[in-house]
XYZ file of C-alpha atoms in Angstrom:
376
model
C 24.433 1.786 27.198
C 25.833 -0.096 24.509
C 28.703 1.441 22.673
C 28.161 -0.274 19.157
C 27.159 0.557 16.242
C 24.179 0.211 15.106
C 25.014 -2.251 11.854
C 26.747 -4.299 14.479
C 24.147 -4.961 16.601
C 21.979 -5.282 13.978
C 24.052 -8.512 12.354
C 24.323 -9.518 15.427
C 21.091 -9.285 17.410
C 19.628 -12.283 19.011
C 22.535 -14.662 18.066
C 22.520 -17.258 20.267
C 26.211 -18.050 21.955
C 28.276 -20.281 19.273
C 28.060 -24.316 19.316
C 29.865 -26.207 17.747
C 28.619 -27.365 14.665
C 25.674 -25.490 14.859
C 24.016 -22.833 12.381
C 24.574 -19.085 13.606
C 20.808 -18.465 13.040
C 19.308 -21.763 13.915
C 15.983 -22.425 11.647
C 12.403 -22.436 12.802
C 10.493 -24.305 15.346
C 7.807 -25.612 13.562
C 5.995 -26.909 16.922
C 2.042 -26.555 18.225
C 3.438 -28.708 21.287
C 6.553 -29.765 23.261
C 7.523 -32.439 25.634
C 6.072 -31.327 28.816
C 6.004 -33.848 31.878
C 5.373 -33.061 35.328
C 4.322 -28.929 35.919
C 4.625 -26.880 32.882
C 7.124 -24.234 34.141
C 9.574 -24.598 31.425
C 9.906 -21.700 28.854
C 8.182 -23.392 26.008
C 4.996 -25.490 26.809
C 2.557 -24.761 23.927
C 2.503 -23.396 19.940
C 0.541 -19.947 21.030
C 2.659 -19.495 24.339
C 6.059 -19.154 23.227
C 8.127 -20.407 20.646
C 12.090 -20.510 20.660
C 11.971 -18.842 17.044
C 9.734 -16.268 18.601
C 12.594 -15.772 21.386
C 15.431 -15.188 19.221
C 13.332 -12.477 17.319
C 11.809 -10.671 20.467
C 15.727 -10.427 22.231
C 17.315 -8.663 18.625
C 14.391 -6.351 18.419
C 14.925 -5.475 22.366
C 18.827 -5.111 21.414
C 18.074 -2.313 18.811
C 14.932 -0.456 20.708
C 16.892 -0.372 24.065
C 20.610 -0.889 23.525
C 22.259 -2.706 26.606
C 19.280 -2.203 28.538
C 16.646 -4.909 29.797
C 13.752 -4.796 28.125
C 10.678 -7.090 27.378
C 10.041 -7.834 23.664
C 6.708 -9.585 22.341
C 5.969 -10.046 18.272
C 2.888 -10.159 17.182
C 1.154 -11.601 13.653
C 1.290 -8.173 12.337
C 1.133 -4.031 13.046
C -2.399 -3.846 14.016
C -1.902 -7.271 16.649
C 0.610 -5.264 18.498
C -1.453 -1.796 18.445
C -4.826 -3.875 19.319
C -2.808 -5.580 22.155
C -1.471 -2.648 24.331
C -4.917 -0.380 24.193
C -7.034 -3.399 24.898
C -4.769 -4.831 27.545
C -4.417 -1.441 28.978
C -8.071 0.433 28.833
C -11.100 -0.935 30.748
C -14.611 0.400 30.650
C -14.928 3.916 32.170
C -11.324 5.107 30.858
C -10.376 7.452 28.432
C -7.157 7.002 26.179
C -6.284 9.653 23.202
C -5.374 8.825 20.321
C -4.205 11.048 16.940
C -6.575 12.272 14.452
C -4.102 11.970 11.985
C -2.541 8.743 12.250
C -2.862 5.593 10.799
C -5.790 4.962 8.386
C -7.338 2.019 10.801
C -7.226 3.811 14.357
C -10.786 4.716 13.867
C -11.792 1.410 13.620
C -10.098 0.858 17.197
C -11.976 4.146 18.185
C -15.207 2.178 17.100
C -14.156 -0.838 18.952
C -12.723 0.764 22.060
C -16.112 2.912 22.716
C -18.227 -0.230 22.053
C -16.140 -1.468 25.354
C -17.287 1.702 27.130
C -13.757 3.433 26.228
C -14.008 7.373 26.270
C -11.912 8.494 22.683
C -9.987 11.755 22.403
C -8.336 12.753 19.591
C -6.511 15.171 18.398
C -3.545 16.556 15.631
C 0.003 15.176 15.852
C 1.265 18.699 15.138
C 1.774 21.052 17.670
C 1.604 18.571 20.823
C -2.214 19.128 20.137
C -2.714 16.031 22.089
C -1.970 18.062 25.408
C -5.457 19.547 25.458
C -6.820 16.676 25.705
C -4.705 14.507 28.054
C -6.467 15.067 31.214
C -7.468 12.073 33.320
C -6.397 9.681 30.303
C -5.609 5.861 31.136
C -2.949 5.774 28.163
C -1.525 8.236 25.340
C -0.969 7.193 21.731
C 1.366 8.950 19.756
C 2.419 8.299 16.256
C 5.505 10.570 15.713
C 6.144 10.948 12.319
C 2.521 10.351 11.875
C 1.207 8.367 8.510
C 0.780 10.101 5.983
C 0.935 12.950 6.851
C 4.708 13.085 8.475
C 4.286 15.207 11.382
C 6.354 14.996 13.978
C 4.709 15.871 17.779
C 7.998 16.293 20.888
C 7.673 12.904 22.492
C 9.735 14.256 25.823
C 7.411 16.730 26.462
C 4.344 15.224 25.964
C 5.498 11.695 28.451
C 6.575 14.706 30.680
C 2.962 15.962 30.597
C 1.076 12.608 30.395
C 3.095 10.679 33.021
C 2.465 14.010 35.933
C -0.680 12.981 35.771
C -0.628 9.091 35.605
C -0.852 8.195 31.894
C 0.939 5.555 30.247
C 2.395 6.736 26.725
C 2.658 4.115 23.857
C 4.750 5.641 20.919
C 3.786 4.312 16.616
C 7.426 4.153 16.013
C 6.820 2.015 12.427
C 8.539 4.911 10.443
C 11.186 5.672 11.723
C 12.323 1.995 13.039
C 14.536 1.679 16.282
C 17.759 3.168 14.384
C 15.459 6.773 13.378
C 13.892 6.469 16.759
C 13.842 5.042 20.149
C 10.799 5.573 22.358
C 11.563 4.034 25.452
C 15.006 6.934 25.391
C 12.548 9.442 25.051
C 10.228 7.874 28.336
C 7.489 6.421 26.420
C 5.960 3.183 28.244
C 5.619 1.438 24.875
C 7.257 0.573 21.752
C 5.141 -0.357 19.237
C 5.335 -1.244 15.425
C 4.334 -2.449 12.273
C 7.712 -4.455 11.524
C 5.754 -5.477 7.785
C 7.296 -2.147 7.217
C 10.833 -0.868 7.309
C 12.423 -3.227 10.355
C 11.770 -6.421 7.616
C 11.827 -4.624 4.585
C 11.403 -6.646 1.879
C 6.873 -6.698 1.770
C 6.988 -10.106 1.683
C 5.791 -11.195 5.460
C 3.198 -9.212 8.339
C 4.346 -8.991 11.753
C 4.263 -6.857 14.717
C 6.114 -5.879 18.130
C 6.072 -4.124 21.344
C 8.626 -3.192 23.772
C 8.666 -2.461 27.563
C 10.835 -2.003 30.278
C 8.455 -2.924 32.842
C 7.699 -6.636 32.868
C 4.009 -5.552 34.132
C 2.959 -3.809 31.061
C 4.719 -6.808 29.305
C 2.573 -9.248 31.038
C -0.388 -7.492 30.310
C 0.310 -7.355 26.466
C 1.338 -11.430 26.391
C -2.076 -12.167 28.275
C -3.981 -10.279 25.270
C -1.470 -11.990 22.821
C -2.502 -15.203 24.327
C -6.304 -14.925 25.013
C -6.603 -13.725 21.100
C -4.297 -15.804 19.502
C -2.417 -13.380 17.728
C 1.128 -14.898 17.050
C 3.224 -14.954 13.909
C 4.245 -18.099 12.479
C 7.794 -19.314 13.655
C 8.764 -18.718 9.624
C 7.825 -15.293 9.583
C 9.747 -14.543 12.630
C 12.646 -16.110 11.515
C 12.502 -14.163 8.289
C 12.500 -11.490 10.152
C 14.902 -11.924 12.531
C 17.243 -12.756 8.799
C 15.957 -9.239 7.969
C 17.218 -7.522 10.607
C 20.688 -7.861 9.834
C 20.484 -5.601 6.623
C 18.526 -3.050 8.598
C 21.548 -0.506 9.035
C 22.303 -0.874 5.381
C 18.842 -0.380 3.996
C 17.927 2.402 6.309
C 20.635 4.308 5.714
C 20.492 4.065 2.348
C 16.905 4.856 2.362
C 16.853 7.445 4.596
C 19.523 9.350 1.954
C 17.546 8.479 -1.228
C 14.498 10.358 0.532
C 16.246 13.386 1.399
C 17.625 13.875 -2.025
C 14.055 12.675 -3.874
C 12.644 15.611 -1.105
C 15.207 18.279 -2.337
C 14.571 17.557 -5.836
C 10.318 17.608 -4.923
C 10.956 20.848 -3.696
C 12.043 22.519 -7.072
C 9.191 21.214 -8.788
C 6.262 23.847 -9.278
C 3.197 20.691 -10.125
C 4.155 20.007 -6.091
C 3.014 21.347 -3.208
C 2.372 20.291 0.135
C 5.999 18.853 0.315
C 6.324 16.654 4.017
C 9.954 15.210 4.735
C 10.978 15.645 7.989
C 14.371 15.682 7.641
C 14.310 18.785 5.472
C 15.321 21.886 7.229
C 12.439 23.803 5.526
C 9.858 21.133 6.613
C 7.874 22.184 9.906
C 8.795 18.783 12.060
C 12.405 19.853 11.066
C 12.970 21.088 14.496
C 11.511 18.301 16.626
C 13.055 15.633 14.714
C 16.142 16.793 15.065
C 15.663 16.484 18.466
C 14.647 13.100 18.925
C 15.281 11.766 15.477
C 18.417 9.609 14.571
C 17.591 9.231 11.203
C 14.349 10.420 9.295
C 12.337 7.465 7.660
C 12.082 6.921 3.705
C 8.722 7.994 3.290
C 7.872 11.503 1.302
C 4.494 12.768 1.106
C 3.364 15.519 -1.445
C 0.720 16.891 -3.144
C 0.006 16.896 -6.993
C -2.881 19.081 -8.283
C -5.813 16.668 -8.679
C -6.883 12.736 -8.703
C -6.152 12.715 -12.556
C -2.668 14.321 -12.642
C -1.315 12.060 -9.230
C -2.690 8.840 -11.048
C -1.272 9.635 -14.767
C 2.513 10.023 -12.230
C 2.021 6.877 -10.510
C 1.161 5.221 -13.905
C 4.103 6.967 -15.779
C 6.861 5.589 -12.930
C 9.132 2.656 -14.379
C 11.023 2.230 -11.023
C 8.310 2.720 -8.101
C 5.185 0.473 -7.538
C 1.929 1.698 -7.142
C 1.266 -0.407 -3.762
C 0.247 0.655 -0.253
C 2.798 0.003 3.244
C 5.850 1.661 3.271
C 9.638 0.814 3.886
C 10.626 -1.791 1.889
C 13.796 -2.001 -0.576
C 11.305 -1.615 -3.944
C 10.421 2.098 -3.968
C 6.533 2.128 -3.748
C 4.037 5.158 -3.654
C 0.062 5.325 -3.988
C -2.464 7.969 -4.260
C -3.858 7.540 -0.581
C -6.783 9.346 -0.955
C -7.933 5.990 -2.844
C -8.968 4.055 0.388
C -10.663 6.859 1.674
C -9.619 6.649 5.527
C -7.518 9.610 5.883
C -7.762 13.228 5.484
C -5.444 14.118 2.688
C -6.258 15.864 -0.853
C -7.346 13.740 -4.107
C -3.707 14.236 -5.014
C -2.060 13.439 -2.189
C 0.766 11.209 -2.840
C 2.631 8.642 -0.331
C 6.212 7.863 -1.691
C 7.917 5.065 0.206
C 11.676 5.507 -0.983
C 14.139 1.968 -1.681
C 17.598 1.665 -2.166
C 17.259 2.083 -5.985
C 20.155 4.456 -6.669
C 19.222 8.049 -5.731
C 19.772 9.405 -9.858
C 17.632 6.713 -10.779
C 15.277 7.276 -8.623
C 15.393 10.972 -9.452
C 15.033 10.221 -13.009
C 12.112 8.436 -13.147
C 10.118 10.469 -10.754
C 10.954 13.650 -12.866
C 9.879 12.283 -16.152
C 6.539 11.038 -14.582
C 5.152 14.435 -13.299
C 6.756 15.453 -16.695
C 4.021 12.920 -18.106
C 1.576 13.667 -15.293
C 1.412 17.241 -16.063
C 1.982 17.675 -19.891
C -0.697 19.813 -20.921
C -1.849 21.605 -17.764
């Protein structure tokens, strides 16, 4: 196990070894082909294959999900590439695979897709390890720990324990809490899998993807998928985001604080209810993410009393953006009962917390449910 910090290893991550004259991060490979005579056994042979920009990227996210262990990397064009790649290289017609009911907004249309292929679906909460009940017989476990929106946090040791006694590959949604909240493959999970659009680039200006393994079977079977669909970033996204990744320390960090303190002033505020942080000891996750949690992501959710008064907050906000994803630098936050895929109240609100400055923040979010709820 590595003994360095994690702001270290994040500036440093997939460096190649110094030359002479030679940038410390060299630039993208804009190639579809390379020179190739005689057998193509070489690392790089064609554009959808590999790429040496894509290489760099895949051994600093390996250095931060698995700290001086070997692991397998493989980045995909975005969040939903990696998630599509590990439950349609792993389930075949006749399996079953469970998934949460209370994840991310577009696992039902995977559900739709994966029963078309003659996949059995089970689903059930994050909270509670309700996924348990259902595990029996499953090909492959999907957790999403802290789930999206709604921030609950299920005990990933216990529930690999459980799946892997009876033969089930676990793949741990880790896009929250990034590799410095969380790392899967520590707590036994067989996959790590995110949405690095999110917090890992931070910035919401490129889409991309990634999944880790330790064993190089698994890893092969995700590449294959990767390769037969053709879902690969572009060698300037992944060097963007390999650039990104050395301000991931500093922005989580100071993320991670601004939410806490945005949650502990949510909590004094009677137009709120509903309040989800995890890393607040009154929260009900608090005691599993203690557990297994490093740090506790930058997204708040709460609830205001009605469509009308969350939209007149989001419109009364000088500092946050009314936009959808979650993790960037720009404080964001949306009403997300507006896209109508997940089960959450009219006012349900999603606030993804910057690095503004934590009184700002603070500030502005008091004088808009000031606004919001003038009158009422």
């Amino acid at each position: 196990m590595s003994t360095q910090g994690d702001g270290t290893r994040a500036v440093r991550a997939g460096l190649p070894e110094p030359q002479q004259y030679e940038p410390t991060l060299p630039g993208p490979v804009f190639a579809a082909h390379f020179h190739l005579s005689g057998e193509p056994t070489g690392p790089y042979t064609y554009g959808r294959d590999g790429n040496p920009t894509w290489t760099r990227l895949e051994q600093a996210i390996g250095e931060l999900e698995a700290p001086g262990e070997d692991v397998d990397t493989s980045v995909f064009a975005s969040g939903m590439a990696a998630i599509s790649a590990v439950l349609f290289s792993q389930a075949r017609s006749g399996d079953a695979v469970v998934l949460p009911d209370d994840g991310y907004q577009a696992l039902p249309l995977l559900r739709e897709q994966l029963e078309a292929y003659g996949v059995e679906v089970r689903t059930a909460p994050t909270g509670g390890d309700a996924q348990l009940a259902v595990l029996e017989g499953a090909k492959l476990l999907w957790l999403e720990t802290p789930s999206n929106p709604g921030l609950d946090v299920c005990d990933v040791r216990r529930l690999v324990e459980a799946a892997h006694a009876g033969g089930t590959l676990v793949a741990v949604d880790n896009t929250l809490a990034t590799p410095l909240g969380q790392r899967p493959l520590e707590l036994g999970a067989d996959f790590s899998v995110a949405s690095d659009t999110k917090g890992m680039t931070g910035h919401g200006d490129l889409l991309l993807g990634h999944v880790t393994c330790r064993d190089p079977e698994l890893t092969a079977g995700v590449r294959r998928w990767r390769k037969i669909v053709g879902a690969i970033p572009g060698p300037m996204e992944a060097w963007l985001a390999h650039r990104s990744l050395a301000t991931l320390e500093l922005r989580i960090e100071r993320q991670c604080a601004n939410a806490l303190v945005l949650a502990e002033e949510l909590a004094k505020h009677q137009a709120v209810s509903g309040l989800r942080y995890p890393g607040l000891p009154t929260d009900p996750s608090y005691a599993n993410a203690v557990r297994q949690m490093r740090r506790f992501g930058s997204v708040v959710s709460f609830v205001l009393a009605d469509r009308g008064t969350a939209e007149r907050f989001l419109a009364a906000l000088r500092l946050v953006e009314d936009a959808t994803s979650f993790g960037g630098v720009r404080s964001t936050a949306e009403r997300r009962g507006r896209w109508g895929g997940d089960s959450v109240p009219e006012g349900f609100i999603r606030f993804s917390v910057g690095a503004e400055n934590a009184a700002d923040l603070v500030a502005d979010v008091e004088q808009a449910l000031a606004v919001a709820t003038a009158g009422s």
